[in-house]
mmCIF file of C-alpha atoms in Angstrom:
data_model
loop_
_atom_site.group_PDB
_atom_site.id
_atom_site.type_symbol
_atom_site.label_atom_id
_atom_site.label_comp_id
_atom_site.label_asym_id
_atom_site.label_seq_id
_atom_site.Cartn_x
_atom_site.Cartn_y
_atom_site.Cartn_z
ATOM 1 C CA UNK A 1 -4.117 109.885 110.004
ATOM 2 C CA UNK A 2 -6.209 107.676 107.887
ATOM 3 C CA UNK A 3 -9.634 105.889 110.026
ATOM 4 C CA UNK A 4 -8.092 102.492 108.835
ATOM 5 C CA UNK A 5 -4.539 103.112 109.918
ATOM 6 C CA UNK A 6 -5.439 104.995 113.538
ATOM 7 C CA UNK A 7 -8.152 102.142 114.152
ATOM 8 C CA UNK A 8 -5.763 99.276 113.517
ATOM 9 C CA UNK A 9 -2.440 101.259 115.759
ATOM 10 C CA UNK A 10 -5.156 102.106 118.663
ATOM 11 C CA UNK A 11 -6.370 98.777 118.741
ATOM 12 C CA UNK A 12 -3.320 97.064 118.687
ATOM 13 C CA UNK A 13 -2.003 99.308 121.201
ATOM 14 C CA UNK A 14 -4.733 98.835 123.392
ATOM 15 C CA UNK A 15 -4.416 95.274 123.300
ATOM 16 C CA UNK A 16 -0.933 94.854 123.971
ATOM 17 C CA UNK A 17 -1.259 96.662 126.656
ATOM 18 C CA UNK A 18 -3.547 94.523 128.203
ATOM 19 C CA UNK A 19 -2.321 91.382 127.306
ATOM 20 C CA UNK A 20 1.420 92.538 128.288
ATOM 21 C CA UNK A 21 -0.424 93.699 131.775
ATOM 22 C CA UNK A 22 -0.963 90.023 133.012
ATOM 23 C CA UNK A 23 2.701 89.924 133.450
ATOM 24 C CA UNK A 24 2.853 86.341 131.839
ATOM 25 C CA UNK A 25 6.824 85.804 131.176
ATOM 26 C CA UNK A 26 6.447 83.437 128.377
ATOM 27 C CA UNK A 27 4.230 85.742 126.364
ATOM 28 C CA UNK A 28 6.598 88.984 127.418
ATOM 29 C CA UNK A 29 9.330 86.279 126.139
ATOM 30 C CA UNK A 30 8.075 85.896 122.830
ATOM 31 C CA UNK A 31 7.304 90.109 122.307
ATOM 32 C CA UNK A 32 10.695 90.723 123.339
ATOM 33 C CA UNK A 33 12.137 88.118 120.456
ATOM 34 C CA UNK A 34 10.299 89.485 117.804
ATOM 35 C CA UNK A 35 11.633 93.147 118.773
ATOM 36 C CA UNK A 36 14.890 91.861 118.500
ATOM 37 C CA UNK A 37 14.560 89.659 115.618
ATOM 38 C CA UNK A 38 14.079 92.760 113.683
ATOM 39 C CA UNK A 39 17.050 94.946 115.438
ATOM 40 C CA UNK A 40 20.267 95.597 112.633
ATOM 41 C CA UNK A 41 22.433 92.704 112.469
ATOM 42 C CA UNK A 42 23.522 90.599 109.740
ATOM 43 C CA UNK A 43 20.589 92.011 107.587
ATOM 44 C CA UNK A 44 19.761 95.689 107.675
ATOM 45 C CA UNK A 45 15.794 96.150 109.219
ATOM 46 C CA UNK A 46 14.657 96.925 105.643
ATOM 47 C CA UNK A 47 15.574 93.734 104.348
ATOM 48 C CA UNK A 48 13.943 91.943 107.957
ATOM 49 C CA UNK A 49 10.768 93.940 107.359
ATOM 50 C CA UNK A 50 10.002 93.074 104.247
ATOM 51 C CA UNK A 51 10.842 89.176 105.160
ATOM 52 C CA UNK A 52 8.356 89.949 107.908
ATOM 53 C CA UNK A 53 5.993 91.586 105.133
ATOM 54 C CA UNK A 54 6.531 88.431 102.680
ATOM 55 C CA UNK A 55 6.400 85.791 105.745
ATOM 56 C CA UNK A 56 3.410 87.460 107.123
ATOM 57 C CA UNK A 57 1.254 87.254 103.953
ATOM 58 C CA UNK A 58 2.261 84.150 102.918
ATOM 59 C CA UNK A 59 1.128 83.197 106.425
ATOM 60 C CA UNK A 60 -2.247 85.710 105.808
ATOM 61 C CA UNK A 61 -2.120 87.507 108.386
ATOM 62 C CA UNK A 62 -3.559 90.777 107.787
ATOM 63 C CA UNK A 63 -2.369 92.482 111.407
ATOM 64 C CA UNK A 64 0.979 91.495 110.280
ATOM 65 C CA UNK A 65 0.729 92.853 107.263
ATOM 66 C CA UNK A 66 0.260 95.964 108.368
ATOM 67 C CA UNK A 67 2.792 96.436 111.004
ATOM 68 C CA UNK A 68 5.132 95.146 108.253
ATOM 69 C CA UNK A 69 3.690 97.158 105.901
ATOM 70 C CA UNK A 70 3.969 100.554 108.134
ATOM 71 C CA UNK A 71 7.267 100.039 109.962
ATOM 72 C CA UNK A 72 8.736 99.761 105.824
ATOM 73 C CA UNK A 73 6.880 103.020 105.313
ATOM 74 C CA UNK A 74 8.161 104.699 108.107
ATOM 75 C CA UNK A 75 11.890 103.391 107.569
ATOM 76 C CA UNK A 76 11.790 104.798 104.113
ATOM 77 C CA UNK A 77 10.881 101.902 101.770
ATOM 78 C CA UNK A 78 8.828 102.833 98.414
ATOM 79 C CA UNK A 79 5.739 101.404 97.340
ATOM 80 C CA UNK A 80 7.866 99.941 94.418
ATOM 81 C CA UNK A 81 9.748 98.116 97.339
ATOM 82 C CA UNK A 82 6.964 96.706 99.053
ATOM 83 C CA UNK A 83 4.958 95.673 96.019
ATOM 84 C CA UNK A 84 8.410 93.342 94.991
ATOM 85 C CA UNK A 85 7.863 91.765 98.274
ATOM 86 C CA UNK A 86 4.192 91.139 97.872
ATOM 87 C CA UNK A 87 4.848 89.679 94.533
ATOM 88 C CA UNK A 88 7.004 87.188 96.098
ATOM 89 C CA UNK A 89 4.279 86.705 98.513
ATOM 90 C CA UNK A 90 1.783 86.090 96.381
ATOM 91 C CA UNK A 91 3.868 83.697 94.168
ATOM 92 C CA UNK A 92 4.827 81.891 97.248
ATOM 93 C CA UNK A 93 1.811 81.821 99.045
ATOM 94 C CA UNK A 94 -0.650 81.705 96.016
ATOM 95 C CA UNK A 95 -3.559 82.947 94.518
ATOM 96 C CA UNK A 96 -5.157 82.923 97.992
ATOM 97 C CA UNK A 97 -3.067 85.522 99.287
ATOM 98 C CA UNK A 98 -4.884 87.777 96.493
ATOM 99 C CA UNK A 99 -7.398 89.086 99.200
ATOM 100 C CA UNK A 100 -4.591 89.794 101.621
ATOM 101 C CA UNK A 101 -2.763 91.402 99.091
ATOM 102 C CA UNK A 102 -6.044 93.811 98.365
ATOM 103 C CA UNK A 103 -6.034 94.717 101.829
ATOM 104 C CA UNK A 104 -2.317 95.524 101.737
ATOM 105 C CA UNK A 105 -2.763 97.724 98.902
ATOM 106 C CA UNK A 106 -5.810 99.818 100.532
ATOM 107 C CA UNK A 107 -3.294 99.898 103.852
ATOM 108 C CA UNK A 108 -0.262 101.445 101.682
ATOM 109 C CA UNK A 109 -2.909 104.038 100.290
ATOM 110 C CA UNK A 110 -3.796 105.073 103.598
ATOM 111 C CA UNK A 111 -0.712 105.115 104.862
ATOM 112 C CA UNK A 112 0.593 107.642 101.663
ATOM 113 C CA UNK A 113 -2.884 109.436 102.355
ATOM 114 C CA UNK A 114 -1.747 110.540 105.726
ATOM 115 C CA UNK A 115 1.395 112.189 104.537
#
């Protein structure tokens, strides 16, 4: 795998970890919403992850970005697919989600690299 995409899963890995350690019910709350915020339901989990993916860059956050950005690779969206979504992002969010949207482009690469 890619040095950018194994550095950013072992890191956020690690930290879960920890901070789910601590045992603190209101954070272990929260995790457990956003899992199942983006189980199957009324929308299909493409169409949640690439909210996520459009929410999360509008919101520039470049962690979210790419968890959004590989859970839609690894359920089988295109690069065509995610790029829509990021143009809605960026029109949404502005031309100061340009930078975020740089990263997102190197993470995509990266993540096509290791396949």
């Amino acid at each position: 795998m890619s040095d950018i995409v194994n550095e950013f899963n072992d890191y956020r890995s690690k930290m879960n970890d920890k901070i789910l350690a601590d045992n603190n019910k209101v954070i272990k709350r929260i995790f457990n919403l956003d899992t199942n915020a983006f189980a199957e339901g009324a929308l299909d989990v493409k169409t949640k992850e690439l909210l996520g993916l459009v929410a999360s860059a509008v919101l520039r956050c470049d962690d979210c970005i790419k968890y959004h950005m590989e859970t839609s690779y690894k359920l089988g969206l295109n690069k065509e697919e995610v790029v829509e979504a990021l143009s809605i992002a960026t029109l949404v969010g502005g031309t100061i989600v340009i930078p975020h949207l740089r990263r997102a482009y190197e993470f995509w690469d990266a993540l096509e690299a290791n396949n």
